[in-house]
Coordinates of N, CA and C in Angstrom, one line a residue:
Chain A
G1 N 105.5 -156.2 -142.7 CA 106.5 -155.6 -142.4 C 107.5 -156.0 -141.1
Q2 N 108.6 -155.8 -140.9 CA 109.7 -156.6 -140.1 C 109.5 -155.3 -138.6
N3 N 109.3 -156.4 -137.6 CA 109.3 -155.7 -136.6 C 110.0 -156.4 -135.5
I4 N 111.0 -155.7 -134.5 CA 111.0 -156.4 -133.2 C 111.1 -155.4 -131.6
D5 N 110.4 -156.2 -130.6 CA 110.2 -155.5 -129.8 C 110.9 -155.8 -128.5
Q6 N 111.3 -154.7 -127.6 CA 112.3 -155.5 -126.7 C 112.1 -154.4 -125.8
P7 N 112.1 -154.5 -124.0 CA 112.2 -153.5 -123.1 C 113.4 -152.9 -123.2
T8 N 112.9 -151.5 -123.3 CA 114.0 -150.4 -123.3 C 115.2 -150.7 -122.1
E9 N 114.7 -151.1 -120.6 CA 115.6 -151.0 -119.9 C 115.3 -152.0 -118.7
M10 N 116.1 -152.4 -118.1 CA 116.0 -153.2 -116.9 C 117.1 -153.3 -115.9
T11 N 116.7 -153.6 -114.5 CA 117.8 -153.8 -113.4 C 117.6 -154.9 -112.8
A12 N 118.9 -155.2 -112.1 CA 118.7 -156.5 -111.5 C 119.9 -156.4 -110.5
T13 N 119.9 -157.3 -109.6 CA 121.0 -157.5 -108.8 C 122.0 -158.2 -108.9
E14 N 123.3 -157.9 -108.7 CA 124.5 -159.2 -108.7 C 123.8 -160.5 -107.9
G15 N 124.2 -161.4 -109.1 CA 123.9 -162.6 -108.1 C 122.5 -163.5 -108.8
A16 N 122.0 -162.2 -109.2 CA 120.4 -162.8 -109.2 C 120.3 -163.1 -110.9
I17 N 119.0 -163.4 -111.4 CA 118.6 -164.2 -112.7 C 118.0 -162.7 -113.4
V18 N 118.3 -162.9 -114.5 CA 117.1 -161.8 -115.3 C 117.3 -162.5 -116.5
Q19 N 115.3 -162.0 -117.1 CA 115.3 -162.8 -118.0 C 114.8 -161.4 -119.5
I20 N 115.4 -161.4 -120.4 CA 115.1 -160.3 -121.6 C 114.3 -160.9 -122.3
N21 N 113.2 -160.2 -122.2 CA 112.0 -161.1 -123.6 C 112.3 -159.8 -124.8
C22 N 111.9 -160.9 -125.8 CA 111.8 -160.2 -127.2 C 110.7 -160.9 -128.1
T23 N 110.1 -160.3 -128.7 CA 108.8 -160.2 -129.8 C 109.3 -159.7 -131.1
Y24 N 109.2 -160.8 -131.8 CA 109.1 -160.3 -133.4 C 108.1 -160.7 -134.4
Q25 N 108.1 -159.6 -135.6 CA 107.2 -160.3 -136.6 C 108.2 -160.1 -137.8
T26 N 108.0 -161.2 -138.7 CA 109.1 -161.2 -139.7 C 108.0 -162.2 -140.6
S27 N 108.7 -161.8 -141.9 CA 108.3 -163.1 -143.1 C 109.6 -163.6 -143.1
G28 N 109.9 -164.9 -144.1 CA 111.4 -165.6 -144.3 C 112.3 -165.6 -143.2
F29 N 111.7 -166.2 -142.0 CA 112.6 -166.1 -140.6 C 113.2 -166.8 -140.6
N30 N 115.0 -166.9 -140.5 CA 115.7 -167.9 -140.6 C 116.7 -168.1 -139.4
G31 N 116.5 -167.3 -138.3 CA 117.0 -167.3 -136.8 C 116.9 -166.0 -136.5
L32 N 117.2 -166.4 -135.0 CA 117.3 -165.1 -134.1 C 118.3 -164.9 -133.3
F33 N 119.1 -163.9 -133.0 CA 120.6 -163.9 -132.9 C 120.4 -163.0 -131.3
W34 N 121.3 -163.1 -130.3 CA 121.3 -162.3 -129.1 C 122.6 -161.6 -129.3
Y35 N 122.8 -160.1 -128.9 CA 124.3 -159.7 -128.7 C 124.3 -159.1 -127.7
Q36 N 125.5 -158.4 -127.0 CA 125.9 -158.0 -125.8 C 126.4 -157.2 -126.7
Q37 N 126.3 -155.3 -126.2 CA 127.2 -154.4 -126.7 C 127.2 -153.6 -125.2
H38 N 128.5 -153.4 -124.9 CA 128.9 -152.4 -123.8 C 129.0 -151.3 -124.3
A39 N 128.7 -149.8 -123.6 CA 128.8 -148.7 -124.1 C 129.8 -148.5 -124.9
G40 N 129.6 -147.7 -126.2 CA 130.9 -147.4 -127.0 C 131.7 -148.3 -127.9
E41 N 131.1 -149.7 -127.8 CA 132.0 -150.8 -128.5 C 130.9 -151.3 -129.5
A42 N 131.1 -152.2 -130.0 CA 130.7 -152.9 -131.2 C 129.6 -153.9 -130.3
P43 N 128.6 -154.3 -130.9 CA 128.0 -155.8 -130.6 C 129.0 -157.3 -130.6
T44 N 128.9 -157.9 -129.7 CA 129.6 -159.5 -129.6 C 128.2 -160.4 -129.4
F45 N 128.9 -161.1 -130.4 CA 127.5 -162.6 -130.4 C 127.7 -163.8 -129.5
L46 N 126.2 -163.6 -128.9 CA 126.1 -164.1 -127.5 C 125.2 -165.8 -128.6
S47 N 124.2 -165.4 -129.0 CA 123.6 -167.0 -128.8 C 122.8 -166.9 -130.5
Y48 N 122.7 -168.3 -130.8 CA 121.9 -168.2 -132.5 C 120.9 -169.1 -132.2
N49 N 119.6 -168.9 -132.3 CA 118.7 -170.1 -132.4 C 117.9 -170.1 -133.6
V50 N 117.7 -171.0 -134.7 CA 116.9 -171.5 -135.5 C 115.8 -172.8 -135.0
L51 N 115.9 -173.3 -134.2 CA 114.7 -174.1 -133.7 C 114.2 -173.8 -132.6
D52 N 112.8 -174.3 -132.0 CA 112.6 -173.9 -130.9 C 112.7 -174.8 -129.7
G53 N 113.1 -174.0 -128.7 CA 113.6 -174.7 -127.4 C 115.0 -173.7 -126.9
L54 N 115.9 -174.2 -126.1 CA 116.2 -173.7 -125.3 C 117.8 -174.1 -125.4
E55 N 118.2 -172.9 -125.7 CA 120.1 -173.3 -126.0 C 120.9 -172.8 -124.7
E56 N 121.5 -173.3 -124.3 CA 122.0 -173.2 -122.8 C 123.6 -172.9 -123.2
K57 N 124.2 -171.9 -122.9 CA 125.8 -171.4 -122.8 C 126.2 -171.2 -121.5
G58 N 126.8 -171.9 -120.6 CA 127.3 -171.2 -119.6 C 126.3 -170.5 -118.4
R59 N 126.1 -168.9 -118.2 CA 125.3 -168.5 -117.6 C 124.1 -168.0 -118.5
F60 N 124.6 -167.8 -119.7 CA 123.8 -167.4 -120.6 C 122.8 -168.6 -121.4
S61 N 121.5 -168.3 -121.5 CA 120.4 -169.3 -122.0 C 119.6 -168.2 -123.1
S62 N 119.3 -168.6 -124.2 CA 118.2 -168.3 -125.2 C 117.4 -169.2 -125.4
F63 N 116.2 -168.3 -125.4 CA 114.7 -169.5 -125.5 C 114.2 -168.8 -127.1
L64 N 113.4 -169.9 -127.9 CA 112.9 -169.6 -129.0 C 111.5 -170.1 -129.1
S65 N 110.7 -169.5 -129.7 CA 109.3 -169.9 -130.0 C 108.9 -169.8 -131.5
R66 N 109.3 -170.2 -132.3 CA 108.9 -169.7 -133.7 C 107.1 -169.3 -134.0
S67 N 106.7 -170.0 -133.3 CA 104.8 -170.0 -133.4 C 104.6 -168.6 -132.6
K68 N 105.1 -168.2 -131.7 CA 105.0 -167.2 -130.9 C 105.6 -165.9 -131.4
G69 N 106.4 -166.1 -132.1 CA 107.2 -164.8 -132.3 C 108.0 -164.3 -131.3
Y70 N 108.4 -165.4 -129.8 CA 109.3 -165.0 -129.0 C 110.4 -165.5 -128.6
S71 N 111.3 -164.7 -128.2 CA 112.5 -165.0 -127.7 C 112.9 -164.8 -126.4
Y72 N 113.6 -165.1 -125.5 CA 114.1 -164.5 -124.1 C 115.5 -165.0 -124.4
L73 N 116.3 -163.9 -123.4 CA 117.9 -164.2 -123.7 C 117.7 -164.3 -121.6
L74 N 118.4 -165.5 -121.0 CA 118.2 -165.6 -119.6 C 119.6 -165.4 -119.3
L75 N 120.3 -164.7 -117.9 CA 121.6 -164.2 -117.5 C 121.2 -165.0 -116.1
K76 N 121.9 -165.5 -115.9 CA 122.3 -166.2 -114.4 C 123.1 -166.0 -113.8
E77 N 123.4 -165.9 -112.4 CA 124.7 -165.5 -111.7 C 124.9 -164.1 -112.1
L78 N 124.4 -163.0 -112.1 CA 124.5 -162.1 -112.5 C 126.0 -161.2 -112.1
Q79 N 126.8 -160.7 -112.8 CA 128.2 -159.8 -112.6 C 128.0 -158.8 -112.8
M80 N 128.7 -157.7 -112.3 CA 128.6 -156.4 -112.7 C 129.2 -156.2 -113.8
K81 N 129.8 -156.9 -114.7 CA 130.4 -156.4 -116.1 C 129.2 -157.2 -117.0
D82 N 128.1 -157.5 -116.5 CA 127.0 -158.3 -117.3 C 126.2 -157.1 -117.6
S83 N 126.3 -155.5 -116.8 CA 125.8 -154.1 -117.4 C 126.2 -154.0 -118.9
A84 N 125.2 -153.5 -119.8 CA 125.2 -153.9 -121.2 C 124.0 -153.8 -121.4
S85 N 123.8 -153.2 -123.2 CA 122.7 -153.4 -123.6 C 122.9 -154.9 -124.3
Y86 N 121.7 -155.4 -124.0 CA 121.4 -156.6 -125.0 C 120.7 -156.5 -126.4
L87 N 120.8 -156.8 -127.5 CA 120.4 -156.5 -128.7 C 119.9 -158.1 -129.2
C88 N 118.4 -158.1 -129.4 CA 117.9 -159.2 -130.2 C 117.7 -158.7 -131.7
A89 N 118.0 -159.8 -132.5 CA 118.0 -159.6 -133.9 C 117.6 -160.4 -134.6
V90 N 116.9 -160.5 -135.9 CA 116.1 -161.6 -136.4 C 117.1 -161.4 -138.0
S91 N 117.5 -162.8 -138.3 CA 117.7 -162.8 -139.8 C 116.8 -163.4 -140.5
F92 N 116.4 -162.9 -141.9 CA 115.3 -163.2 -142.6 C 115.9 -162.9 -144.2
T93 N 115.3 -163.7 -145.2 CA 115.5 -163.9 -146.2 C 114.4 -163.0 -147.1
T94 N 114.6 -162.3 -148.0 CA 113.9 -161.9 -148.9 C 114.0 -161.5 -150.3
S95 N 113.4 -161.8 -151.2 CA 114.3 -161.8 -152.7 C 115.6 -162.7 -153.1
G96 N 115.7 -163.8 -152.0 CA 116.9 -164.2 -152.1 C 118.1 -163.9 -151.4
T97 N 117.9 -162.8 -150.8 CA 118.9 -162.0 -149.6 C 118.7 -162.1 -148.3
Y98 N 120.1 -162.3 -147.7 CA 120.0 -162.8 -146.2 C 120.2 -160.8 -145.4
K99 N 118.7 -161.0 -145.1 CA 119.1 -159.6 -144.2 C 118.6 -159.5 -142.5
Y100 N 119.0 -158.5 -142.0 CA 118.9 -158.6 -140.5 C 118.0 -157.7 -139.7
I101 N 117.6 -157.4 -139.0 CA 116.5 -156.5 -137.8 C 116.9 -156.7 -137.1
F102 N 117.1 -155.3 -136.3 CA 117.7 -155.7 -134.8 C 116.4 -154.6 -134.2
G103 N 116.4 -155.1 -132.9 CA 115.7 -154.3 -131.5 C 116.6 -153.3 -131.4
T104 N 115.7 -152.6 -130.6 CA 116.6 -151.1 -130.0 C 117.6 -151.3 -128.9
G105 N 117.4 -152.8 -128.7 CA 117.7 -153.1 -127.3 C 117.4 -153.0 -126.2
T106 N 117.9 -153.8 -125.1 CA 117.7 -153.8 -123.6 C 118.7 -153.5 -123.0
R107 N 118.9 -152.0 -122.3 CA 119.8 -151.9 -121.4 C 120.0 -152.3 -119.7
L108 N 120.8 -153.2 -119.7 CA 120.8 -153.9 -118.0 C 121.6 -153.2 -117.3
K109 N 121.2 -152.8 -115.6 CA 121.8 -152.3 -115.1 C 121.7 -153.6 -113.9
V110 N 123.2 -153.6 -113.6 CA 123.3 -154.5 -112.4 C 123.7 -153.6 -111.0
L111 N 123.2 -154.0 -110.3 CA 123.4 -153.4 -109.2 C 124.0 -154.3 -108.1
A112 N 125.0 -154.0 -107.3 CA 125.9 -154.4 -106.7 C 124.8 -154.8 -104.6
Chain B
D1 N 145.2 -163.0 -137.0 CA 144.2 -163.3 -136.2 C 143.0 -162.7 -137.6
G2 N 142.0 -163.4 -137.4 CA 141.2 -163.2 -138.6 C 140.1 -162.2 -137.7
G3 N 139.5 -161.6 -138.8 CA 138.8 -160.5 -138.2 C 138.5 -159.6 -138.9
I4 N 137.3 -158.2 -138.2 CA 137.2 -157.4 -139.1 C 137.8 -156.2 -138.5
T5 N 138.5 -155.5 -139.3 CA 139.1 -153.9 -138.8 C 137.8 -152.8 -139.4
Q6 N 138.2 -151.8 -138.6 CA 137.5 -150.6 -139.2 C 138.2 -149.8 -138.8
S7 N 138.4 -148.6 -139.9 CA 139.3 -147.5 -139.4 C 138.6 -145.9 -139.8
P8 N 139.2 -145.0 -139.5 CA 139.3 -144.7 -138.2 C 138.4 -144.6 -136.9
K9 N 138.9 -144.9 -135.6 CA 138.0 -145.1 -134.8 C 136.7 -143.8 -134.4
Y10 N 137.5 -142.8 -134.6 CA 136.7 -141.3 -134.6 C 137.0 -140.6 -136.3
L11 N 136.0 -140.0 -136.7 CA 136.2 -139.4 -137.6 C 135.5 -138.2 -137.6
F12 N 136.0 -136.5 -138.0 CA 135.7 -135.3 -137.7 C 135.5 -135.0 -139.6
R13 N 134.0 -134.6 -139.3 CA 133.7 -134.1 -140.6 C 133.3 -132.7 -141.2
K14 N 133.8 -131.9 -142.0 CA 133.5 -130.3 -141.9 C 132.0 -130.4 -142.8
E15 N 131.1 -129.3 -142.9 CA 130.0 -129.4 -143.4 C 130.2 -129.0 -144.9
G16 N 129.7 -130.4 -145.8 CA 129.8 -130.0 -147.2 C 130.8 -131.2 -147.8
Q17 N 131.6 -131.6 -147.1 CA 132.6 -132.8 -147.2 C 132.2 -133.8 -147.0
N18 N 132.7 -134.7 -147.9 CA 132.8 -136.4 -148.3 C 134.0 -137.3 -147.6
V19 N 133.6 -138.0 -146.9 CA 134.7 -138.7 -145.7 C 134.2 -140.5 -146.2
T20 N 135.3 -141.1 -145.9 CA 135.0 -142.7 -146.1 C 135.6 -143.4 -145.6
L21 N 134.6 -144.4 -144.7 CA 135.0 -145.0 -143.6 C 135.1 -146.1 -144.1
S22 N 136.9 -147.0 -143.6 CA 137.2 -148.3 -144.1 C 136.6 -149.4 -143.4
C23 N 136.6 -150.4 -144.0 CA 135.9 -151.9 -143.4 C 136.6 -153.1 -144.3
E24 N 138.1 -153.8 -143.4 CA 138.5 -155.0 -144.0 C 138.2 -155.9 -143.0
Q25 N 138.1 -157.0 -144.0 CA 138.0 -158.5 -143.5 C 138.8 -159.7 -143.6
N26 N 139.3 -160.5 -142.8 CA 140.0 -161.6 -143.4 C 139.5 -163.0 -143.1
L27 N 138.2 -162.5 -143.0 CA 137.4 -164.4 -142.5 C 136.7 -165.2 -143.7
N28 N 137.3 -164.4 -145.0 CA 136.8 -165.0 -146.3 C 135.2 -164.9 -146.5
H29 N 134.8 -164.3 -146.0 CA 133.5 -164.0 -146.1 C 132.9 -163.1 -147.4
D30 N 131.6 -163.8 -148.0 CA 131.2 -163.0 -149.3 C 130.4 -162.0 -148.8
A31 N 129.6 -162.1 -147.8 CA 128.5 -160.9 -147.9 C 129.1 -160.2 -146.3
M32 N 128.9 -158.9 -146.6 CA 129.5 -157.6 -145.9 C 128.3 -156.6 -145.7
Y33 N 127.9 -156.2 -144.8 CA 126.9 -155.1 -144.2 C 127.6 -153.7 -143.5
W34 N 126.7 -152.6 -143.5 CA 127.0 -151.1 -142.9 C 125.8 -151.2 -142.2
Y35 N 125.8 -150.7 -141.3 CA 124.8 -150.3 -140.2 C 125.2 -148.7 -139.7
R36 N 124.2 -148.0 -138.8 CA 124.1 -147.1 -138.6 C 123.8 -147.0 -136.9
Q37 N 124.2 -146.6 -136.2 CA 123.3 -146.9 -134.5 C 123.2 -145.4 -133.9
D38 N 122.1 -145.3 -133.8 CA 122.0 -143.4 -133.2 C 121.5 -144.4 -131.7
P39 N 121.6 -143.0 -130.9 CA 121.6 -143.4 -129.4 C 120.1 -143.4 -129.0
G40 N 119.7 -144.6 -128.4 CA 118.2 -145.3 -128.2 C 117.6 -145.8 -129.7
Q41 N 118.4 -146.3 -130.7 CA 117.9 -146.9 -131.3 C 118.4 -148.0 -131.8
G42 N 117.9 -148.8 -132.5 CA 118.6 -150.1 -133.2 C 119.6 -149.8 -134.2
L43 N 120.2 -150.8 -134.5 CA 121.2 -151.0 -135.8 C 120.0 -150.6 -137.2
R44 N 120.5 -149.5 -138.2 CA 119.8 -149.6 -139.3 C 120.7 -149.6 -140.4
L45 N 120.0 -150.5 -141.4 CA 120.9 -151.0 -142.7 C 121.1 -149.6 -143.5
I46 N 122.4 -149.6 -143.9 CA 122.7 -148.4 -145.0 C 122.8 -149.4 -146.2
Y47 N 123.8 -150.2 -146.3 CA 124.0 -151.0 -147.6 C 124.7 -152.2 -147.5
Y48 N 124.5 -153.4 -148.3 CA 124.8 -154.6 -147.9 C 125.5 -155.4 -149.5
S49 N 126.2 -156.2 -149.4 CA 126.8 -156.4 -150.6 C 127.0 -158.2 -150.4
Q50 N 126.4 -159.1 -151.1 CA 126.0 -160.3 -151.0 C 127.8 -161.1 -151.4
I51 N 127.7 -160.2 -152.5 CA 129.4 -160.5 -153.3 C 130.2 -159.6 -153.6
V52 N 131.1 -159.9 -154.5 CA 132.4 -158.7 -154.9 C 131.7 -158.3 -155.8
N53 N 131.8 -157.0 -156.6 CA 131.3 -156.0 -157.5 C 129.3 -156.0 -157.5
D54 N 129.0 -156.3 -156.4 CA 127.6 -156.2 -156.5 C 127.2 -155.7 -154.8
F55 N 126.3 -154.6 -154.5 CA 125.6 -154.1 -153.9 C 124.6 -153.8 -153.4
Q56 N 123.7 -153.8 -152.9 CA 122.2 -153.2 -152.7 C 122.2 -151.9 -151.7
K57 N 121.1 -151.3 -151.9 CA 120.3 -150.2 -150.8 C 119.9 -150.9 -149.4
G58 N 120.3 -150.4 -148.4 CA 119.4 -150.7 -147.4 C 118.6 -150.0 -147.0
D59 N 117.5 -149.8 -145.6 CA 116.7 -148.9 -145.5 C 117.0 -147.6 -145.3
I60 N 118.4 -147.2 -144.8 CA 118.4 -145.5 -145.3 C 119.6 -145.1 -146.0
A61 N 119.7 -145.5 -147.3 CA 121.0 -145.4 -147.9 C 121.4 -144.1 -148.3
E62 N 120.1 -143.3 -148.7 CA 120.5 -141.9 -148.9 C 121.5 -140.8 -148.2
G63 N 122.6 -140.5 -149.3 CA 123.6 -139.4 -148.6 C 124.8 -140.5 -148.6
Y64 N 124.9 -141.9 -149.0 CA 125.8 -142.4 -148.6 C 126.2 -143.6 -149.9
S65 N 127.1 -143.9 -150.0 CA 127.7 -144.8 -151.2 C 128.6 -145.5 -150.9
V66 N 128.3 -146.8 -151.3 CA 129.9 -148.0 -151.4 C 130.2 -148.2 -152.2
S67 N 131.2 -149.4 -152.5 CA 132.1 -149.9 -153.6 C 132.5 -151.3 -152.4
R68 N 132.5 -152.4 -153.6 CA 133.1 -153.5 -153.2 C 134.0 -154.4 -154.4
E69 N 134.6 -153.6 -154.3 CA 136.0 -154.0 -155.7 C 136.5 -155.4 -155.2
K70 N 137.0 -155.8 -153.9 CA 137.6 -156.6 -153.5 C 136.9 -157.5 -152.5
K71 N 137.1 -158.6 -152.1 CA 135.9 -159.5 -151.0 C 136.8 -158.8 -149.6
E72 N 137.5 -158.5 -149.7 CA 137.9 -158.1 -148.3 C 137.5 -156.8 -147.7
S73 N 137.1 -156.1 -148.7 CA 137.2 -154.7 -148.5 C 135.8 -154.2 -148.8
F74 N 135.1 -153.4 -147.8 CA 133.7 -152.6 -148.3 C 133.9 -151.2 -147.9
P75 N 134.3 -150.3 -148.5 CA 134.5 -148.7 -147.6 C 133.2 -148.2 -147.9
L76 N 133.0 -147.3 -147.0 CA 131.4 -146.4 -146.7 C 131.4 -145.0 -147.1
T77 N 131.3 -144.0 -148.0 CA 131.6 -142.8 -148.1 C 130.3 -142.3 -147.8
V78 N 130.6 -141.3 -146.7 CA 129.5 -140.4 -146.3 C 129.5 -139.0 -147.1
T79 N 128.4 -138.9 -148.0 CA 128.4 -137.5 -148.7 C 127.9 -136.7 -148.0
S80 N 128.4 -135.3 -148.8 CA 127.8 -134.1 -148.0 C 125.9 -134.1 -148.7
A81 N 125.4 -135.1 -148.9 CA 124.1 -135.2 -149.3 C 123.6 -135.8 -147.9
Q82 N 124.1 -136.4 -146.7 CA 124.0 -136.5 -145.6 C 123.7 -135.6 -144.5
K83 N 122.6 -135.4 -144.4 CA 122.5 -133.9 -143.6 C 122.6 -134.4 -141.9
N84 N 122.7 -135.7 -141.9 CA 122.3 -136.0 -140.4 C 123.5 -136.8 -140.0
P85 N 124.9 -136.9 -140.2 CA 125.5 -137.8 -140.1 C 126.2 -138.2 -139.2
T86 N 125.9 -137.7 -138.1 CA 126.7 -137.9 -136.6 C 126.0 -139.2 -136.1
A87 N 127.0 -140.3 -136.2 CA 126.1 -141.5 -135.8 C 127.5 -142.6 -135.3
F88 N 127.3 -143.7 -135.0 CA 128.1 -144.7 -134.2 C 128.6 -145.8 -136.2
Y89 N 128.7 -145.9 -136.6 CA 128.9 -146.9 -137.9 C 129.5 -148.0 -137.4
L90 N 129.0 -149.2 -138.3 CA 129.1 -150.4 -137.8 C 129.2 -151.4 -139.5
C91 N 130.5 -151.9 -139.3 CA 130.9 -153.0 -140.4 C 130.5 -154.0 -140.4
A92 N 130.1 -155.1 -140.8 CA 130.0 -156.6 -140.4 C 129.9 -157.5 -141.4
S93 N 130.3 -158.7 -142.0 CA 130.2 -159.7 -142.0 C 129.7 -161.1 -142.0
R94 N 129.4 -161.7 -142.8 CA 128.4 -163.2 -142.2 C 129.2 -164.1 -142.7
S95 N 128.8 -165.0 -141.5 CA 129.5 -166.3 -142.1 C 128.3 -167.4 -142.1
Q96 N 128.3 -168.4 -142.8 CA 127.3 -169.1 -142.7 C 127.6 -170.8 -143.1
G97 N 127.2 -171.7 -142.3 CA 127.7 -173.0 -142.5 C 127.2 -174.1 -141.7
A98 N 127.0 -175.4 -141.9 CA 126.2 -176.5 -141.3 C 125.4 -175.9 -139.9
G99 N 124.2 -175.1 -140.6 CA 122.9 -174.7 -139.5 C 123.2 -173.6 -139.0
Q100 N 124.4 -172.8 -138.8 CA 124.8 -171.7 -137.9 C 124.9 -170.8 -139.1
E101 N 125.0 -169.6 -138.6 CA 125.1 -168.5 -139.4 C 125.2 -167.4 -137.9
T102 N 126.5 -166.2 -138.5 CA 126.4 -165.2 -138.1 C 127.0 -164.2 -138.3
Q103 N 126.5 -162.6 -137.5 CA 127.4 -161.8 -138.6 C 128.4 -161.4 -137.2
Y104 N 129.3 -161.3 -137.7 CA 130.7 -160.5 -137.2 C 130.8 -159.0 -137.2
F105 N 130.8 -157.9 -136.0 CA 130.7 -156.9 -136.4 C 132.2 -156.4 -136.0
G106 N 133.0 -155.6 -137.3 CA 133.9 -154.5 -136.7 C 133.6 -153.6 -135.4
P107 N 135.4 -153.2 -134.7 CA 134.9 -152.3 -133.8 C 134.1 -150.7 -133.6
G108 N 133.8 -150.6 -135.0 CA 133.0 -149.1 -135.1 C 133.7 -147.8 -135.4
T109 N 133.2 -146.9 -136.7 CA 133.7 -145.8 -136.4 C 132.4 -144.8 -135.5
R110 N 133.2 -143.9 -135.1 CA 132.3 -142.9 -134.7 C 132.4 -141.5 -135.3
L111 N 131.6 -141.1 -135.8 CA 131.5 -139.8 -136.9 C 131.2 -138.9 -136.5
L112 N 131.7 -137.7 -136.3 CA 131.1 -136.4 -135.6 C 131.1 -135.6 -136.7
V113 N 130.3 -134.2 -136.6 CA 130.4 -133.3 -137.2 C 130.6 -132.2 -137.0
L114 N 131.8 -131.5 -137.4 CA 132.1 -129.8 -137.0 C 131.3 -128.7 -137.3

């Protein structure tokens, strides 16, 4: 079956670096997404990894290892506004259809 | 501006009542999705549509129905058969091309039962 795991909650200090891990088990893997979701709002797209390695976008980076079923999101120079839930999601193809499975999200608290 | 709109932002349902949540996109995307989000849980797929006039059940379709008569529109009806409808409902559409794909989400509709 399809499965995604990520930690429920993390806490970090403003200006620090935090790494949010995600492990997954899926067949028909296409790619892995990270989304940011503030309380009461819709998820917003952060990154998409198809190939192994690190993708960097400003303060955010995302890493993927397909052989290990593992990804992480790295947030540098943390700001208070980074306090949010971070969702890991996998795109996979089954019976010719694109579908997605989402983790439960990691709630990040950034402390002053 | 291109994007996905959902209405209303908040919706109240009485016992035994059917309600319909609107989802419209002007991104020219073929694929659209409906998810439900409950506190402490990930997004769960209700229904999806790959193309106009076609849709498929997701993981938790019982008590819901959809239609896809136009490319731009994918409304979701929460029927009286859905016994626990209180949740945050998210509509999404998928873009794909040049080795990239992503889902774009609408702002969501929060449904509450009176």
